[in-house]
Amino acid sequence: MSFRASPQLASTTFAKYPHGFRMCSTAIDCSTYPCARKDDTVVDEYHGLKSIDILQISDPYRYMENPDGEETKAFVDQLNSISTPFIEKSEHREECRKRLTELWNYEKFTVTSKRGAHYYYKHNTGLQNQYVTYQTDAVGTKGKVFFDPNTLSEDGTTFLRAGSFTKDGTLYAYGLSEKGSDWMTIQFKTSSGEDLPDKIPGAKFSGISWTGDKTGVFYSKYPQHKGATEGTSAEKHEWHSLYYHKMGTKAEEDVLVYKRTDNPDMMVDGEVTDDGRFLIISVARGCDPFNMLYYYDLKAVDNKVIRNVQDEIFNRLLQITGPIEAVPLFDTLEAKYEYIDHDGDRMIIRTNKGAPMFKIVTMSLKDGAASLVDLIPENTKVQYK
């Protein structure tokens, strides 16, 4: 069954007067709105019980979930042809635009952080689309531009989605997205500004985490994705997985490190601890507010010992060639678990398990859940961040 809205839809604008704003009422004729086509052939069947009507859910406008479809674009154009002239008629539109621009136009800085030998901060002159990252050798000095995402495309739609330095600050990995997309391409540069040839396309819902020896990064992606990685995407993606990229190799050679085989909707994220010893893996189902937590001891990897002749130092390089066997810390989807740090073989975790306002707990890797102890109990009046 289709329907139309009432002929007159109230809309509110505000007229400015000496003592404030007065509400003014206008109206738009909704009878001119286009009717979207209904496709009654699209029906979802849940639990496989086709004979029970209540489990058959109709979705007649699913075709509009594809924003790049010709029918969807035509429908949006029709709506815009009605709404745009209506909005443009407002006598207060320019006044509002001017005032909002004034409110947004002020200089902004982020907190300075140190990465290796340099300090970094982000700065926006006021109306720049994206913040510019500056590098300096001393706190309080302006320094020089290290990364300016505003210069990456003429229309300003290429943006910086993620960034990660190695612990010594010599290498920087960053993810770029195009035209509002969630997909990102991971690229690399040195702290001196030199661009490196490594490039990883097709990452999505991913962090970027360096190994302790800075020979590679862990990141997440959908393994079977072959579609567009910019703009909009309506296709369903499954089996989000964790990968390892070794510096100096092609993205096609990246190693699948961890994947789930029990549920295609699981989301996987990996983080290397500050000392480079553990890989912490978080697994969540879509946007659910809880997760599972696993770990892998990177010391257990079959490492290769090499000798740096110039410095006469022996280094151990991480060799990851295939899937790992992650060990569960918490393997049920019943609460939120966040790795904070570890003290030797004892993990420090933030959780809301039995504590809605969160608490900090510790757990021995040797003894598992039996060794779980509250380090900072829940405070029902303050949430631990």
GROMACS .gro file of C-alpha atoms in nm:
model
  385
    1MET     CA    1   0.000   0.000   0.000
    2SER     CA    2   0.137   0.342  -0.091
    3PHE     CA    3   0.047   0.675   0.064
    4ARG     CA    4   0.113   1.047   0.035
    5ALA     CA    5   0.183   1.297   0.307
    6SER     CA    6  -0.077   1.564   0.385
    7PRO     CA    7  -0.087   1.844   0.125
    8GLN     CA    8   0.075   2.095   0.358
    9LEU     CA    9   0.387   2.015   0.562
   10ALA     CA   10   0.483   2.279   0.818
   11SER     CA   11   0.837   2.412   0.810
   12THR     CA   12   0.991   2.649   1.061
   13THR     CA   13   1.233   2.938   1.014
   14PHE     CA   14   1.348   3.201   1.261
   15ALA     CA   15   1.337   3.577   1.210
   16LYS     CA   16   1.588   3.781   1.408
   17TYR     CA   17   1.461   4.067   1.621
   18PRO     CA   18   1.638   4.297   1.871
   19HIS     CA   19   1.544   4.080   2.168
   20GLY     CA   20   1.611   3.742   2.007
   21PHE     CA   21   1.442   3.521   1.750
   22ARG     CA   22   1.075   3.489   1.658
   23MET     CA   23   0.940   3.169   1.510
   24CYS     CA   24   0.795   3.210   1.161
   25SER     CA   25   0.590   2.945   0.983
   26THR     CA   26   0.602   2.860   0.612
   27ALA     CA   27   0.464   2.564   0.421
   28ILE     CA   28   0.557   2.337   0.132
   29ASP     CA   29   0.309   2.157  -0.089
   30CYS     CA   30   0.386   1.788  -0.038
   31SER     CA   31   0.144   1.679  -0.310
   32THR     CA   32   0.422   1.745  -0.559
   33TYR     CA   33   0.646   1.481  -0.400
   34PRO     CA   34   0.728   1.184  -0.628
   35CYS     CA   35   0.609   0.837  -0.528
   36ALA     CA   36   0.883   0.575  -0.509
   37ARG     CA   37   0.828   0.249  -0.694
   38LYS     CA   38   0.746  -0.048  -0.474
   39ASP     CA   39   0.903  -0.384  -0.553
   40ASP     CA   40   0.682  -0.641  -0.378
   41THR     CA   41   0.899  -0.931  -0.498
   42VAL     CA   42   1.171  -0.862  -0.238
   43VAL     CA   43   1.094  -1.069   0.073
   44ASP     CA   44   1.337  -1.188   0.340
   45GLU     CA   45   1.273  -1.529   0.496
   46TYR     CA   46   1.402  -1.577   0.851
   47HIS     CA   47   1.483  -1.910   1.016
   48GLY     CA   48   1.390  -2.087   0.691
   49LEU     CA   49   1.024  -2.121   0.789
   50LYS     CA   50   0.853  -2.014   0.467
   51SER     CA   51   0.506  -2.125   0.583
   52ILE     CA   52   0.491  -1.878   0.874
   53ASP     CA   53   0.399  -1.532   0.740
   54ILE     CA   54   0.537  -1.342   1.038
   55LEU     CA   55   0.888  -1.456   0.944
   56GLN     CA   56   0.856  -1.321   0.591
   57ILE     CA   57   0.959  -0.956   0.587
   58SER     CA   58   0.890  -0.745   0.280
   59ASP     CA   59   1.151  -0.490   0.175
   60PRO     CA   60   1.000  -0.315  -0.130
   61TYR     CA   61   1.246  -0.026  -0.143
   62ARG     CA   62   1.568  -0.223  -0.115
   63TYR     CA   63   1.673  -0.116  -0.462
   64MET     CA   64   1.718   0.235  -0.319
   65GLU     CA   65   1.994   0.107  -0.090
   66ASN     CA   66   2.217   0.138  -0.395
   67PRO     CA   67   2.285   0.514  -0.404
   68ASP     CA   68   2.455   0.480  -0.743
   69GLY     CA   69   2.157   0.310  -0.909
   70GLU     CA   70   1.999   0.510  -1.191
   71GLU     CA   71   1.651   0.484  -1.038
   72THR     CA   72   1.777   0.600  -0.698
   73LYS     CA   73   1.963   0.896  -0.846
   74ALA     CA   74   1.656   0.998  -1.048
   75PHE     CA   75   1.438   0.986  -0.735
   76VAL     CA   76   1.688   1.198  -0.538
   77ASP     CA   77   1.704   1.449  -0.823
   78GLN     CA   78   1.324   1.477  -0.818
   79LEU     CA   79   1.323   1.545  -0.444
   80ASN     CA   80   1.603   1.800  -0.477
   81SER     CA   81   1.409   1.983  -0.748
   82ILE     CA   82   1.138   2.043  -0.487
   83SER     CA   83   1.341   2.103  -0.173
   84THR     CA   84   1.624   2.316  -0.317
   85PRO     CA   85   1.405   2.601  -0.449
   86PHE     CA   86   1.209   2.597  -0.122
   87ILE     CA   87   1.527   2.631   0.087
   88GLU     CA   88   1.669   2.897  -0.142
   89LYS     CA   89   1.361   3.114  -0.093
   90SER     CA   90   1.432   3.158   0.276
   91GLU     CA   91   1.514   3.523   0.348
   92HIS     CA   92   1.727   3.413   0.645
   93ARG     CA   93   1.937   3.153   0.464
   94GLU     CA   94   2.230   3.379   0.384
   95GLU     CA   95   2.223   3.529   0.731
   96CYS     CA   96   2.244   3.180   0.885
   97ARG     CA   97   2.523   3.076   0.647
   98LYS     CA   98   2.724   3.386   0.732
   99ARG     CA   99   2.679   3.342   1.107
  100LEU     CA  100   2.770   2.972   1.101
  101THR     CA  101   3.082   3.050   0.897
  102GLU     CA  102   3.184   3.309   1.156
  103LEU     CA  103   3.138   3.057   1.437
  104TRP     CA  104   3.343   2.791   1.261
  105ASN     CA  105   3.620   3.024   1.151
  106TYR     CA  106   3.870   3.016   1.436
  107GLU     CA  107   4.221   2.873   1.466
  108LYS     CA  108   4.241   2.521   1.607
  109PHE     CA  109   4.527   2.309   1.747
  110THR     CA  110   4.553   1.952   1.875
  111VAL     CA  111   4.769   1.836   2.164
  112THR     CA  112   5.138   1.792   2.074
  113SER     CA  113   5.280   1.439   2.082
  114LYS     CA  114   5.633   1.306   2.048
  115ARG     CA  115   5.721   1.037   1.796
  116GLY     CA  116   6.088   0.946   1.802
  117ALA     CA  117   6.309   1.253   1.762
  118HIS     CA  118   6.026   1.486   1.655
  119TYR     CA  119   5.713   1.648   1.795
  120TYR     CA  120   5.386   1.653   1.599
  121TYR     CA  121   5.065   1.852   1.623
  122LYS     CA  122   4.770   1.926   1.396
  123HIS     CA  123   4.654   2.274   1.301
  124ASN     CA  124   4.357   2.425   1.119
  125THR     CA  125   4.354   2.791   1.020
  126GLY     CA  126   3.978   2.798   1.061
  127LEU     CA  127   3.788   2.684   0.753
  128GLN     CA  128   4.023   2.418   0.613
  129ASN     CA  129   3.849   2.091   0.529
  130GLN     CA  130   4.113   1.891   0.715
  131TYR     CA  131   4.378   1.954   0.977
  132VAL     CA  132   4.741   1.987   0.865
  133THR     CA  133   5.005   1.787   1.054
  134TYR     CA  134   5.319   1.980   1.152
  135GLN     CA  135   5.657   1.841   1.257
  136THR     CA  136   5.885   2.031   1.493
  137ASP     CA  137   6.197   1.964   1.698
  138ALA     CA  138   6.088   2.172   1.996
  139VAL     CA  139   5.755   2.220   2.172
  140GLY     CA  140   5.613   2.568   2.116
  141THR     CA  141   5.772   2.622   1.774
  142LYS     CA  142   5.575   2.612   1.450
  143GLY     CA  143   5.799   2.368   1.265
  144LYS     CA  144   5.721   2.255   0.911
  145VAL     CA  145   5.432   2.087   0.733
  146PHE     CA  146   5.466   1.710   0.754
  147PHE     CA  147   5.134   1.606   0.600
  148ASP     CA  148   4.863   1.817   0.441
  149PRO     CA  149   4.563   1.608   0.326
  150ASN     CA  150   4.399   1.919   0.176
  151THR     CA  151   4.640   1.896  -0.119
  152LEU     CA  152   4.559   1.534  -0.208
  153SER     CA  153   4.269   1.610  -0.444
  154GLU     CA  154   4.134   1.915  -0.624
  155ASP     CA  155   3.783   1.874  -0.485
  156GLY     CA  156   3.904   1.807  -0.128
  157THR     CA  157   3.731   1.468  -0.102
  158THR     CA  158   4.045   1.265  -0.030
  159PHE     CA  159   4.085   1.254   0.346
  160LEU     CA  160   4.313   1.109   0.611
  161ARG     CA  161   4.129   0.827   0.790
  162ALA     CA  162   4.406   0.667   0.998
  163GLY     CA  163   4.772   0.714   1.087
  164SER     CA  164   5.038   0.528   1.285
  165PHE     CA  165   5.407   0.587   1.359
  166THR     CA  166   5.663   0.322   1.442
  167LYS     CA  167   5.778   0.332   1.803
  168ASP     CA  168   6.103   0.506   1.707
  169GLY     CA  169   5.911   0.757   1.491
  170THR     CA  170   6.109   0.691   1.173
  171LEU     CA  171   5.821   0.550   0.965
  172TYR     CA  172   5.462   0.668   0.925
  173ALA     CA  173   5.174   0.458   0.788
  174TYR     CA  174   4.853   0.637   0.693
  175GLY     CA  175   4.517   0.547   0.540
  176LEU     CA  176   4.348   0.762   0.275
  177SER     CA  177   3.981   0.742   0.177
  178GLU     CA  178   3.812   0.883  -0.133
  179LYS     CA  179   3.480   1.066  -0.170
  180GLY     CA  180   3.336   0.972   0.169
  181SER     CA  181   3.411   0.602   0.140
  182ASP     CA  182   3.491   0.369   0.431
  183TRP     CA  183   3.751   0.194   0.216
  184MET     CA  184   4.105   0.318   0.254
  185THR     CA  185   4.443   0.274   0.090
  186ILE     CA  186   4.734   0.244   0.331
  187GLN     CA  187   5.054   0.423   0.228
  188PHE     CA  188   5.388   0.493   0.393
  189LYS     CA  189   5.647   0.767   0.434
  190THR     CA  190   5.954   0.837   0.644
  191SER     CA  191   5.980   1.102   0.915
  192SER     CA  192   6.195   1.303   0.672
  193GLY     CA  193   5.900   1.317   0.431
  194GLU     CA  194   6.014   1.058   0.175
  195ASP     CA  195   5.729   0.857   0.023
  196LEU     CA  196   5.781   0.480   0.028
  197PRO     CA  197   5.660   0.253  -0.256
  198ASP     CA  198   5.449   0.020  -0.039
  199LYS     CA  199   5.074   0.061  -0.094
  200ILE     CA  200   4.784  -0.147   0.044
  201PRO     CA  201   4.443  -0.087  -0.122
  202GLY     CA  202   4.109  -0.217   0.002
  203ALA     CA  203   4.144  -0.190   0.381
  204LYS     CA  204   3.816  -0.125   0.565
  205PHE     CA  205   3.714  -0.079   0.929
  206SER     CA  206   4.081  -0.110   1.006
  207GLY     CA  207   4.348   0.020   1.234
  208ILE     CA  208   4.717   0.022   1.142
  209SER     CA  209   4.956  -0.137   1.391
  210TRP     CA  210   5.333  -0.170   1.345
  211THR     CA  211   5.536  -0.467   1.462
  212GLY     CA  212   5.799  -0.384   1.723
  213ASP     CA  213   6.081  -0.428   1.473
  214LYS     CA  214   5.899  -0.200   1.221
  215THR     CA  215   5.925  -0.460   0.944
  216GLY     CA  216   5.551  -0.459   0.878
  217VAL     CA  217   5.198  -0.366   0.982
  218PHE     CA  218   4.878  -0.546   1.078
  219TYR     CA  219   4.553  -0.424   0.921
  220SER     CA  220   4.200  -0.549   0.845
  221LYS     CA  221   4.002  -0.597   0.526
  222TYR     CA  222   3.741  -0.812   0.352
  223PRO     CA  223   3.925  -1.083   0.159
  224GLN     CA  224   3.688  -1.117  -0.138
  225HIS     CA  225   3.624  -0.750  -0.211
  226LYS     CA  226   3.679  -0.660  -0.577
  227GLY     CA  227   3.448  -0.359  -0.619
  228ALA     CA  228   3.502   0.016  -0.604
  229THR     CA  229   3.695   0.156  -0.309
  230GLU     CA  230   3.573   0.515  -0.336
  231GLY     CA  231   3.242   0.689  -0.297
  232THR     CA  232   2.939   0.478  -0.206
  233SER     CA  233   2.904   0.101  -0.191
  234ALA     CA  234   2.588  -0.103  -0.129
  235GLU     CA  235   2.720  -0.455  -0.166
  236LYS     CA  236   2.732  -0.682   0.140
  237HIS     CA  237   3.078  -0.775   0.266
  238GLU     CA  238   3.163  -1.076   0.478
  239TRP     CA  239   3.452  -1.248   0.658
  240HIS     CA  240   3.638  -0.941   0.780
  241SER     CA  241   3.992  -1.063   0.857
  242LEU     CA  242   4.331  -0.956   0.991
  243TYR     CA  243   4.632  -0.934   0.756
  244TYR     CA  244   5.005  -0.869   0.781
  245HIS     CA  245   5.199  -0.660   0.531
  246LYS     CA  246   5.577  -0.694   0.523
  247MET     CA  247   5.753  -0.377   0.417
  248GLY     CA  248   5.911  -0.395   0.074
  249THR     CA  249   5.658  -0.647  -0.062
  250LYS     CA  250   5.346  -0.617  -0.278
  251ALA     CA  251   4.999  -0.602  -0.122
  252GLU     CA  252   4.904  -0.918  -0.312
  253GLU     CA  253   5.161  -1.103  -0.101
  254ASP     CA  254   5.012  -0.993   0.233
  255VAL     CA  255   4.954  -1.276   0.479
  256LEU     CA  256   4.614  -1.371   0.620
  257VAL     CA  257   4.688  -1.378   0.992
  258TYR     CA  258   4.351  -1.436   1.158
  259LYS     CA  259   3.999  -1.501   1.036
  260ARG     CA  260   3.671  -1.630   1.178
  261THR     CA  261   3.491  -1.927   1.028
  262ASP     CA  262   3.189  -1.929   1.261
  263ASN     CA  263   3.012  -1.607   1.154
  264PRO     CA  264   3.056  -1.397   0.836
  265ASP     CA  265   2.952  -1.078   1.018
  266MET     CA  266   3.238  -1.080   1.270
  267MET     CA  267   3.472  -0.778   1.268
  268VAL     CA  268   3.840  -0.833   1.346
  269ASP     CA  269   4.097  -0.579   1.465
  270GLY     CA  270   4.461  -0.626   1.567
  271GLU     CA  271   4.692  -0.418   1.786
  272VAL     CA  272   5.057  -0.478   1.876
  273THR     CA  273   5.149  -0.396   2.237
  274ASP     CA  274   5.392  -0.110   2.301
  275ASP     CA  275   5.681  -0.347   2.372
  276GLY     CA  276   5.614  -0.539   2.050
  277ARG     CA  277   5.559  -0.869   2.230
  278PHE     CA  278   5.188  -0.943   2.193
  279LEU     CA  279   4.935  -0.910   1.914
  280ILE     CA  280   4.598  -0.831   2.073
  281ILE     CA  281   4.298  -0.930   1.859
  282SER     CA  282   3.948  -0.795   1.920
  283VAL     CA  283   3.648  -0.969   1.760
  284ALA     CA  284   3.301  -0.814   1.752
  285ARG     CA  285   2.976  -0.892   1.571
  286GLY     CA  286   2.895  -0.592   1.357
  287CYS     CA  287   2.820  -0.289   1.574
  288ASP     CA  288   2.726  -0.488   1.884
  289PRO     CA  289   2.847  -0.317   2.206
  290PHE     CA  290   3.052  -0.618   2.320
  291ASN     CA  291   3.349  -0.815   2.192
  292MET     CA  292   3.583  -1.108   2.242
  293LEU     CA  293   3.955  -1.068   2.309
  294TYR     CA  294   4.246  -1.288   2.202
  295TYR     CA  295   4.625  -1.264   2.211
  296TYR     CA  296   4.926  -1.408   2.034
  297ASP     CA  297   5.281  -1.404   2.167
  298LEU     CA  298   5.492  -1.270   1.880
  299LYS     CA  299   5.800  -1.410   2.049
  300ALA     CA  300   5.668  -1.750   1.950
  301VAL     CA  301   5.706  -1.669   1.580
  302ASP     CA  302   5.992  -1.841   1.399
  303ASN     CA  303   6.210  -1.529   1.391
  304LYS     CA  304   6.515  -1.481   1.175
  305VAL     CA  305   6.836  -1.351   1.336
  306ILE     CA  306   7.035  -1.111   1.118
  307ARG     CA  307   7.351  -0.915   1.179
  308ASN     CA  308   7.388  -0.546   1.116
  309VAL     CA  309   7.753  -0.528   1.018
  310GLN     CA  310   7.773  -0.149   1.042
  311ASP     CA  311   7.650  -0.130   1.401
  312GLU     CA  312   7.771  -0.476   1.507
  313ILE     CA  313   7.425  -0.540   1.649
  314PHE     CA  314   7.221  -0.858   1.619
  315ASN     CA  315   6.856  -0.799   1.539
  316ARG     CA  316   6.565  -1.039   1.538
  317LEU     CA  317   6.320  -0.982   1.255
  318LEU     CA  318   5.961  -1.102   1.272
  319GLN     CA  319   5.874  -1.369   1.018
  320ILE     CA  320   5.499  -1.416   0.969
  321THR     CA  321   5.414  -1.652   0.687
  322GLY     CA  322   5.062  -1.779   0.766
  323PRO     CA  323   4.766  -1.787   1.004
  324ILE     CA  324   4.838  -1.776   1.376
  325GLU     CA  325   4.671  -1.963   1.661
  326ALA     CA  326   4.537  -1.687   1.881
  327VAL     CA  327   4.476  -1.769   2.246
  328PRO     CA  328   4.145  -1.656   2.400
  329LEU     CA  329   4.137  -1.410   2.689
  330PHE     CA  330   3.759  -1.365   2.677
  331ASP     CA  331   3.579  -1.570   2.412
  332THR     CA  332   3.210  -1.499   2.470
  333LEU     CA  333   3.009  -1.203   2.342
  334GLU     CA  334   2.872  -1.088   2.677
  335ALA     CA  335   3.062  -0.767   2.762
  336LYS     CA  336   3.313  -0.513   2.634
  337TYR     CA  337   3.683  -0.587   2.684
  338GLU     CA  338   3.966  -0.344   2.607
  339TYR     CA  339   4.338  -0.415   2.640
  340ILE     CA  340   4.520  -0.143   2.838
  341ASP     CA  341   4.868  -0.282   2.908
  342HIS     CA  342   5.049  -0.584   3.044
  343ASP     CA  343   5.298  -0.644   3.320
  344GLY     CA  344   5.501  -0.943   3.211
  345ASP     CA  345   5.246  -1.223   3.159
  346ARG     CA  346   4.967  -1.040   3.342
  347MET     CA  347   4.714  -0.856   3.125
  348ILE     CA  348   4.544  -0.533   3.235
  349ILE     CA  349   4.193  -0.503   3.089
  350ARG     CA  350   3.908  -0.250   3.100
  351THR     CA  351   3.566  -0.418   3.103
  352ASN     CA  352   3.200  -0.368   3.188
  353LYS     CA  353   3.149  -0.736   3.272
  354GLY     CA  354   2.933  -0.718   3.584
  355ALA     CA  355   3.018  -0.347   3.604
  356PRO     CA  356   2.806  -0.112   3.386
  357MET     CA  357   3.034   0.183   3.471
  358PHE     CA  358   3.343  -0.029   3.388
  359LYS     CA  359   3.628  -0.154   3.602
  360ILE     CA  360   3.996  -0.241   3.552
  361VAL     CA  361   4.094  -0.605   3.597
  362THR     CA  362   4.411  -0.813   3.569
  363MET     CA  363   4.449  -1.169   3.449
  364SER     CA  364   4.745  -1.405   3.435
  365LEU     CA  365   4.808  -1.561   3.094
  366LYS     CA  366   4.924  -1.876   3.267
  367ASP     CA  367   4.619  -1.927   3.488
  368GLY     CA  368   4.353  -1.769   3.269
  369ALA     CA  369   4.009  -1.662   3.394
  370ALA     CA  370   4.070  -1.826   3.733
  371SER     CA  371   4.326  -1.553   3.807
  372LEU     CA  372   4.092  -1.263   3.724
  373VAL     CA  373   4.126  -0.990   3.989
  374ASP     CA  374   3.976  -0.641   4.014
  375LEU     CA  375   4.259  -0.389   4.001
  376ILE     CA  376   4.031  -0.083   4.016
  377PRO     CA  377   3.673  -0.178   4.115
  378GLU     CA  378   3.373  -0.017   3.951
  379ASN     CA  379   3.277   0.330   4.070
  380THR     CA  380   2.904   0.362   4.012
  381LYS     CA  381   2.934   0.741   3.988
  382VAL     CA  382   3.237   0.766   3.754
  383GLN     CA  383   3.302   0.574   3.431
  384TYR     CA  384   3.662   0.468   3.369
  385LYS     CA  385   3.767   0.573   3.020
   0.00000   0.00000   0.00000
